[in-house]
Amino acid sequence: MKCDVLTLFPDIINAYLNESILKRAQEKNLLEVRVYNIRDFASGRHKIVDDYPFGGGPGMVMKPEPLFKAVEHLRQDGQQRRIILLSPQGTPFTQSLAESFSREQHRLVFICGRYEGVDERVKSSLADEEVSAGDYVLTGGELAALTVIDASARLIPGALGDDRSAEEESFSWGLLDYPHYTRPREFRGMKVPEVLVSGNHKEIWLWRRKEALRKTLKIRPDLIERIGLTDVDKKLISEIKGEH
Ligand code: ADE
């Protein structure tokens, strides 16, 4: 996965990328991220990147010119690019979008907006798509870009220490995660479920699937509607419902 990040705050992006799994993914050449300061593409002595909104109103709007110039600079290398503007008006980011980004052959360009917004011509004529980290407003697109890069990069085969980790995650089932336990087997009177220490892998799988279904039914029933339930799932759900 190859990315370019356009931001007014490169340090925010670099600080996160230079730790832990994403750092190792870059060292293993599974992930490449180049970070650019949008201000470097602004003209004039003052390198102004924002201006007042036409029509009035509070706040500032990011000017189109530095962003267009930045992307034109990137394009000089001739690589194909998929340009993503992070904004609360975008398509909500999901695990399936993370899978799509992790497999993307084109370079991904993440444009991080700041201030009250970005000139509409960036959305209509520069970006290929707009992606939102969720239904809330951040101070800027940096955390959203990092969210997208993080969730996507960890799906690249080999990025996690153990290749099975990402595949086996309950979220890849389209469900919320099942509970996890580690030692000690009893902590302050709270015991680890017996099945997890039974060594019976079939029973452990069934318990995890049931607990993932239980949690999802309670917190995110909308997710259940999206996945196709198997006969085993239906049986587990009827057991859960029978418990109450
Ligand atoms: N910038 C500000 N809020 C955002 C959000 N929720 N997602 C993506 N970019 C943003």
mmCIF file of C-alpha atoms and ligand atoms in Angstrom:
data_model
loop_
_atom_site.group_PDB
_atom_site.id
_atom_site.type_symbol
_atom_site.label_atom_id
_atom_site.label_comp_id
_atom_site.label_asym_id
_atom_site.label_seq_id
_atom_site.Cartn_x
_atom_site.Cartn_y
_atom_site.Cartn_z
ATOM 1 C CA MET A 1 0.000 0.000 0.000
ATOM 2 C CA LYS A 2 1.483 3.327 -1.088
ATOM 3 C CA CYS A 3 0.174 6.626 0.236
ATOM 4 C CA ASP A 4 0.756 10.354 0.065
ATOM 5 C CA VAL A 5 -0.680 12.495 2.848
ATOM 6 C CA LEU A 6 -1.320 16.200 2.281
ATOM 7 C CA THR A 7 -1.622 18.034 5.581
ATOM 8 C CA LEU A 8 -0.861 21.316 7.332
ATOM 9 C CA PHE A 9 0.429 19.290 10.297
ATOM 10 C CA PRO A 10 2.951 16.697 9.064
ATOM 11 C CA ASP A 11 4.218 16.095 12.607
ATOM 12 C CA ILE A 12 0.833 14.679 13.654
ATOM 13 C CA ILE A 13 0.959 12.119 10.840
ATOM 14 C CA ASN A 14 4.646 11.268 11.273
ATOM 15 C CA ALA A 15 4.365 10.818 15.039
ATOM 16 C CA TYR A 16 1.778 8.069 14.625
ATOM 17 C CA LEU A 17 3.376 6.401 11.603
ATOM 18 C CA ASN A 18 6.718 6.086 13.334
ATOM 19 C CA GLU A 19 5.513 3.726 16.043
ATOM 20 C CA SER A 20 4.532 0.096 16.394
ATOM 21 C CA ILE A 21 2.877 -1.881 13.597
ATOM 22 C CA LEU A 22 2.795 0.901 11.005
ATOM 23 C CA LYS A 23 6.475 1.612 11.564
ATOM 24 C CA ARG A 24 7.287 -2.076 11.080
ATOM 25 C CA ALA A 25 5.068 -2.302 7.994
ATOM 26 C CA GLN A 26 7.091 0.531 6.457
ATOM 27 C CA GLU A 27 10.381 -1.126 7.403
ATOM 28 C CA LYS A 28 9.160 -4.314 5.702
ATOM 29 C CA ASN A 29 8.242 -2.270 2.589
ATOM 30 C CA LEU A 30 4.611 -3.321 2.890
ATOM 31 C CA LEU A 31 3.557 0.265 3.478
ATOM 32 C CA GLU A 32 5.010 3.446 2.033
ATOM 33 C CA VAL A 33 3.800 6.837 3.242
ATOM 34 C CA ARG A 34 5.086 10.204 2.051
ATOM 35 C CA VAL A 35 3.884 13.200 4.011
ATOM 36 C CA TYR A 36 3.662 16.660 2.420
ATOM 37 C CA ASN A 37 2.995 20.020 3.993
ATOM 38 C CA ILE A 38 0.235 21.786 2.038
ATOM 39 C CA ARG A 39 1.781 25.136 3.009
ATOM 40 C CA ASP A 40 4.821 24.316 0.846
ATOM 41 C CA PHE A 41 2.517 24.593 -2.178
ATOM 42 C CA ALA A 42 1.007 27.950 -1.208
ATOM 43 C CA SER A 43 2.162 31.018 -3.091
ATOM 44 C CA GLY A 44 3.261 34.418 -1.832
ATOM 45 C CA ARG A 45 5.543 35.427 0.972
ATOM 46 C CA HIS A 46 2.960 34.536 3.592
ATOM 47 C CA LYS A 47 2.111 31.087 2.182
ATOM 48 C CA ILE A 48 -1.567 31.600 2.905
ATOM 49 C CA VAL A 49 -3.620 28.403 2.710
ATOM 50 C CA ASP A 50 -7.049 29.656 3.826
ATOM 51 C CA ASP A 51 -9.396 32.555 3.148
ATOM 52 C CA TYR A 52 -12.784 33.972 4.131
ATOM 53 C CA PRO A 53 -15.877 32.188 2.801
ATOM 54 C CA PHE A 54 -17.740 33.807 -0.086
ATOM 55 C CA GLY A 55 -21.213 34.656 1.165
ATOM 56 C CA GLY A 56 -19.937 35.360 4.659
ATOM 57 C CA GLY A 57 -20.212 33.303 7.794
ATOM 58 C CA PRO A 58 -17.786 32.159 10.462
ATOM 59 C CA GLY A 59 -14.468 30.424 9.964
ATOM 60 C CA MET A 60 -12.054 30.048 7.120
ATOM 61 C CA VAL A 61 -12.035 27.864 4.028
ATOM 62 C CA MET A 62 -8.979 26.093 2.641
ATOM 63 C CA LYS A 63 -8.002 27.606 -0.701
ATOM 64 C CA PRO A 64 -8.072 25.331 -3.751
ATOM 65 C CA GLU A 65 -4.764 26.443 -5.273
ATOM 66 C CA PRO A 66 -2.259 24.900 -2.814
ATOM 67 C CA LEU A 67 -4.108 21.577 -2.918
ATOM 68 C CA PHE A 68 -4.306 21.488 -6.724
ATOM 69 C CA LYS A 69 -0.611 22.420 -6.916
ATOM 70 C CA ALA A 70 0.326 19.734 -4.391
ATOM 71 C CA VAL A 71 -1.516 17.029 -6.336
ATOM 72 C CA GLU A 72 -0.025 18.257 -9.636
ATOM 73 C CA HIS A 73 3.414 17.999 -8.025
ATOM 74 C CA LEU A 74 2.712 14.417 -6.925
ATOM 75 C CA ARG A 75 1.438 13.455 -10.364
ATOM 76 C CA GLN A 76 4.770 14.324 -11.983
ATOM 77 C CA ASP A 77 6.043 10.825 -11.188
ATOM 78 C CA GLY A 78 3.402 9.362 -13.502
ATOM 79 C CA GLN A 79 1.988 6.923 -10.933
ATOM 80 C CA GLN A 80 -1.760 6.273 -10.924
ATOM 81 C CA ARG A 81 -3.455 7.745 -7.870
ATOM 82 C CA ARG A 82 -6.728 7.425 -5.969
ATOM 83 C CA ILE A 83 -7.384 10.785 -4.301
ATOM 84 C CA ILE A 84 -9.336 10.760 -1.068
ATOM 85 C CA LEU A 85 -10.518 13.874 0.735
ATOM 86 C CA LEU A 86 -11.189 13.326 4.431
ATOM 87 C CA SER A 87 -14.309 15.181 5.471
ATOM 88 C CA PRO A 88 -17.377 14.670 7.637
ATOM 89 C CA GLN A 89 -19.467 14.878 4.433
ATOM 90 C CA GLY A 90 -17.809 11.747 3.042
ATOM 91 C CA THR A 91 -18.808 8.107 2.711
ATOM 92 C CA PRO A 92 -18.526 6.557 6.187
ATOM 93 C CA PHE A 93 -15.307 4.565 6.563
ATOM 94 C CA THR A 94 -15.899 0.850 7.099
ATOM 95 C CA GLN A 95 -13.918 -2.373 7.291
ATOM 96 C CA SER A 96 -14.839 -3.139 3.671
ATOM 97 C CA LEU A 97 -13.416 0.217 2.554
ATOM 98 C CA ALA A 98 -10.266 -0.629 4.582
ATOM 99 C CA GLU A 99 -10.033 -3.901 2.628
ATOM 100 C CA SER A 100 -10.391 -2.020 -0.637
ATOM 101 C CA PHE A 101 -7.638 0.473 0.314
ATOM 102 C CA SER A 102 -5.318 -2.296 1.541
ATOM 103 C CA ARG A 103 -5.546 -4.002 -1.880
ATOM 104 C CA GLU A 104 -5.376 -0.785 -3.927
ATOM 105 C CA GLN A 105 -2.679 -0.860 -6.603
ATOM 106 C CA HIS A 106 -2.836 2.893 -7.226
ATOM 107 C CA ARG A 107 -1.137 5.290 -4.782
ATOM 108 C CA LEU A 108 -3.605 6.611 -2.257
ATOM 109 C CA VAL A 109 -3.563 10.361 -1.690
ATOM 110 C CA PHE A 110 -5.163 11.533 1.544
ATOM 111 C CA ILE A 111 -6.064 15.207 1.694
ATOM 112 C CA CYS A 112 -6.532 16.417 5.271
ATOM 113 C CA GLY A 113 -8.796 19.441 5.508
ATOM 114 C CA ARG A 114 -8.655 21.994 8.325
ATOM 115 C CA TYR A 115 -10.611 25.100 9.266
ATOM 116 C CA GLU A 116 -14.329 25.121 8.475
ATOM 117 C CA GLY A 117 -13.896 23.227 5.259
ATOM 118 C CA VAL A 118 -12.255 22.932 1.911
ATOM 119 C CA ASP A 119 -13.168 24.847 -1.247
ATOM 120 C CA GLU A 120 -15.856 22.863 -3.065
ATOM 121 C CA ARG A 121 -13.747 22.718 -6.262
ATOM 122 C CA VAL A 122 -11.310 20.412 -4.452
ATOM 123 C CA LYS A 123 -14.202 18.038 -3.806
ATOM 124 C CA SER A 124 -15.694 18.278 -7.267
ATOM 125 C CA SER A 125 -12.603 18.384 -9.482
ATOM 126 C CA LEU A 126 -9.581 17.085 -7.559
ATOM 127 C CA ALA A 127 -10.707 14.329 -5.203
ATOM 128 C CA ASP A 128 -11.992 11.003 -6.534
ATOM 129 C CA GLU A 129 -13.906 10.366 -3.339
ATOM 130 C CA GLU A 130 -14.695 11.834 0.061
ATOM 131 C CA VAL A 131 -14.391 9.654 3.159
ATOM 132 C CA SER A 132 -15.589 10.354 6.696
ATOM 133 C CA ALA A 133 -14.227 8.798 9.876
ATOM 134 C CA GLY A 134 -17.677 8.956 11.443
ATOM 135 C CA ASP A 135 -20.643 11.145 12.245
ATOM 136 C CA TYR A 136 -18.809 13.740 14.310
ATOM 137 C CA VAL A 137 -16.663 16.733 13.482
ATOM 138 C CA LEU A 138 -12.916 16.610 14.105
ATOM 139 C CA THR A 139 -10.642 19.647 14.103
ATOM 140 C CA GLY A 140 -9.122 18.358 10.907
ATOM 141 C CA GLY A 141 -8.715 15.377 8.638
ATOM 142 C CA GLU A 142 -5.438 14.143 10.196
ATOM 143 C CA LEU A 143 -6.984 11.756 12.713
ATOM 144 C CA ALA A 144 -9.357 10.528 10.022
ATOM 145 C CA ALA A 145 -6.485 9.894 7.570
ATOM 146 C CA LEU A 146 -4.552 8.042 10.261
ATOM 147 C CA THR A 147 -7.639 5.986 11.077
ATOM 148 C CA VAL A 148 -7.999 5.006 7.432
ATOM 149 C CA ILE A 149 -4.281 4.267 6.946
ATOM 150 C CA ASP A 150 -4.088 2.278 10.188
ATOM 151 C CA ALA A 151 -7.168 0.139 9.593
ATOM 152 C CA SER A 152 -6.143 -0.518 5.971
ATOM 153 C CA ALA A 153 -2.413 -1.158 6.495
ATOM 154 C CA ARG A 154 -2.973 -3.799 9.176
ATOM 155 C CA LEU A 155 -4.888 -5.845 6.578
ATOM 156 C CA ILE A 156 -1.863 -6.098 4.266
ATOM 157 C CA PRO A 157 -0.637 -9.692 4.456
ATOM 158 C CA GLY A 158 2.432 -9.771 6.709
ATOM 159 C CA ALA A 159 1.751 -6.389 8.372
ATOM 160 C CA LEU A 160 0.682 -7.982 11.634
ATOM 161 C CA GLY A 161 3.176 -10.293 13.277
ATOM 162 C CA ASP A 162 0.844 -13.246 12.899
ATOM 163 C CA ASP A 163 -0.984 -13.408 9.571
ATOM 164 C CA ARG A 164 -4.029 -15.029 11.049
ATOM 165 C CA SER A 165 -4.654 -12.145 13.452
ATOM 166 C CA ALA A 166 -6.540 -9.896 11.030
ATOM 167 C CA GLU A 167 -8.483 -12.722 9.386
ATOM 168 C CA GLU A 168 -9.588 -14.261 12.631
ATOM 169 C CA GLU A 169 -10.810 -11.036 14.122
ATOM 170 C CA SER A 170 -14.454 -11.132 14.792
ATOM 171 C CA PHE A 171 -14.911 -7.903 12.829
ATOM 172 C CA SER A 172 -13.909 -9.745 9.685
ATOM 173 C CA TRP A 173 -17.028 -11.825 10.340
ATOM 174 C CA GLY A 174 -18.949 -8.540 10.171
ATOM 175 C CA LEU A 175 -19.693 -8.852 13.912
ATOM 176 C CA LEU A 176 -18.418 -7.097 17.022
ATOM 177 C CA ASP A 177 -15.533 -8.849 18.725
ATOM 178 C CA TYR A 178 -15.970 -11.692 21.216
ATOM 179 C CA PRO A 179 -14.449 -11.369 24.728
ATOM 180 C CA HIS A 180 -10.744 -12.065 25.208
ATOM 181 C CA TYR A 181 -9.004 -13.333 28.343
ATOM 182 C CA THR A 182 -5.418 -13.913 29.390
ATOM 183 C CA ARG A 183 -3.773 -15.140 32.584
ATOM 184 C CA PRO A 184 -4.527 -15.385 35.447
ATOM 185 C CA ARG A 185 -7.408 -17.861 35.160
ATOM 186 C CA GLU A 186 -8.989 -16.222 38.176
ATOM 187 C CA PHE A 187 -8.600 -12.512 38.922
ATOM 188 C CA ARG A 188 -10.233 -10.984 42.002
ATOM 189 C CA GLY A 189 -12.852 -13.716 41.984
ATOM 190 C CA MET A 190 -13.603 -13.308 38.245
ATOM 191 C CA LYS A 191 -13.019 -16.539 36.360
ATOM 192 C CA VAL A 192 -12.136 -17.186 32.736
ATOM 193 C CA PRO A 193 -14.947 -19.140 31.003
ATOM 194 C CA GLU A 194 -14.193 -22.861 31.353
ATOM 195 C CA VAL A 195 -14.571 -23.575 27.612
ATOM 196 C CA LEU A 196 -11.552 -21.363 26.785
ATOM 197 C CA VAL A 197 -9.236 -23.593 28.801
ATOM 198 C CA SER A 198 -10.837 -26.829 27.578
ATOM 199 C CA GLY A 199 -8.551 -27.206 24.542
ATOM 200 C CA ASN A 200 -11.649 -28.090 22.459
ATOM 201 C CA HIS A 201 -11.229 -25.873 19.399
ATOM 202 C CA LYS A 202 -14.681 -26.537 17.962
ATOM 203 C CA GLU A 203 -16.339 -25.614 21.264
ATOM 204 C CA ILE A 204 -14.101 -22.527 21.610
ATOM 205 C CA TRP A 205 -15.065 -21.383 18.095
ATOM 206 C CA LEU A 206 -18.770 -21.885 18.859
ATOM 207 C CA TRP A 207 -18.477 -19.970 22.153
ATOM 208 C CA ARG A 208 -16.699 -17.066 20.440
ATOM 209 C CA ARG A 209 -19.193 -16.962 17.615
ATOM 210 C CA LYS A 210 -22.076 -16.998 20.096
ATOM 211 C CA GLU A 211 -20.560 -14.217 22.226
ATOM 212 C CA ALA A 212 -19.841 -12.123 19.109
ATOM 213 C CA LEU A 213 -23.474 -12.591 18.054
ATOM 214 C CA ARG A 214 -24.690 -11.763 21.579
ATOM 215 C CA LYS A 215 -22.680 -8.526 21.732
ATOM 216 C CA THR A 216 -23.660 -7.499 18.211
ATOM 217 C CA LEU A 217 -27.372 -8.201 18.789
ATOM 218 C CA LYS A 218 -27.237 -5.972 21.852
ATOM 219 C CA ILE A 219 -25.076 -3.066 20.629
ATOM 220 C CA ARG A 220 -25.254 -3.122 16.812
ATOM 221 C CA PRO A 221 -28.265 -5.122 15.612
ATOM 222 C CA ASP A 222 -27.936 -3.305 12.265
ATOM 223 C CA LEU A 223 -24.735 -5.310 11.597
ATOM 224 C CA ILE A 224 -26.620 -8.609 11.995
ATOM 225 C CA GLU A 225 -28.978 -7.599 9.200
ATOM 226 C CA ARG A 226 -26.025 -7.047 6.870
ATOM 227 C CA ILE A 227 -24.335 -10.442 7.277
ATOM 228 C CA GLY A 228 -25.896 -13.647 6.014
ATOM 229 C CA LEU A 229 -26.674 -15.791 9.065
ATOM 230 C CA THR A 230 -25.692 -19.447 8.793
ATOM 231 C CA ASP A 231 -27.789 -22.259 10.285
ATOM 232 C CA VAL A 232 -25.270 -22.422 13.153
ATOM 233 C CA ASP A 233 -25.713 -18.668 13.777
ATOM 234 C CA LYS A 234 -29.496 -19.061 13.832
ATOM 235 C CA LYS A 235 -29.188 -21.861 16.377
ATOM 236 C CA LEU A 236 -26.796 -19.793 18.533
ATOM 237 C CA ILE A 237 -29.142 -16.782 18.373
ATOM 238 C CA SER A 238 -32.128 -18.894 19.423
ATOM 239 C CA GLU A 239 -30.026 -20.163 22.358
ATOM 240 C CA ILE A 240 -29.157 -16.560 23.316
ATOM 241 C CA LYS A 241 -32.814 -15.535 23.123
ATOM 242 C CA GLY A 242 -33.791 -18.592 25.172
ATOM 243 C CA GLU A 243 -31.456 -17.483 27.962
ATOM 244 C CA HIS A 244 -33.549 -14.436 28.800
HETATM 245 N N1 ADE B 1 -12.590 16.245 9.281
HETATM 246 C C1 ADE B 1 -13.332 16.706 10.281
HETATM 247 N N2 ADE B 1 -14.174 15.786 10.744
HETATM 248 C C2 ADE B 1 -13.962 14.667 9.996
HETATM 249 C C3 ADE B 1 -14.525 13.360 9.988
HETATM 250 N N3 ADE B 1 -15.496 13.000 10.816
HETATM 251 N N4 ADE B 1 -14.068 12.496 9.072
HETATM 252 C C4 ADE B 1 -13.117 12.855 8.191
HETATM 253 N N5 ADE B 1 -12.540 14.062 8.159
HETATM 254 C C5 ADE B 1 -12.961 14.967 9.054
#
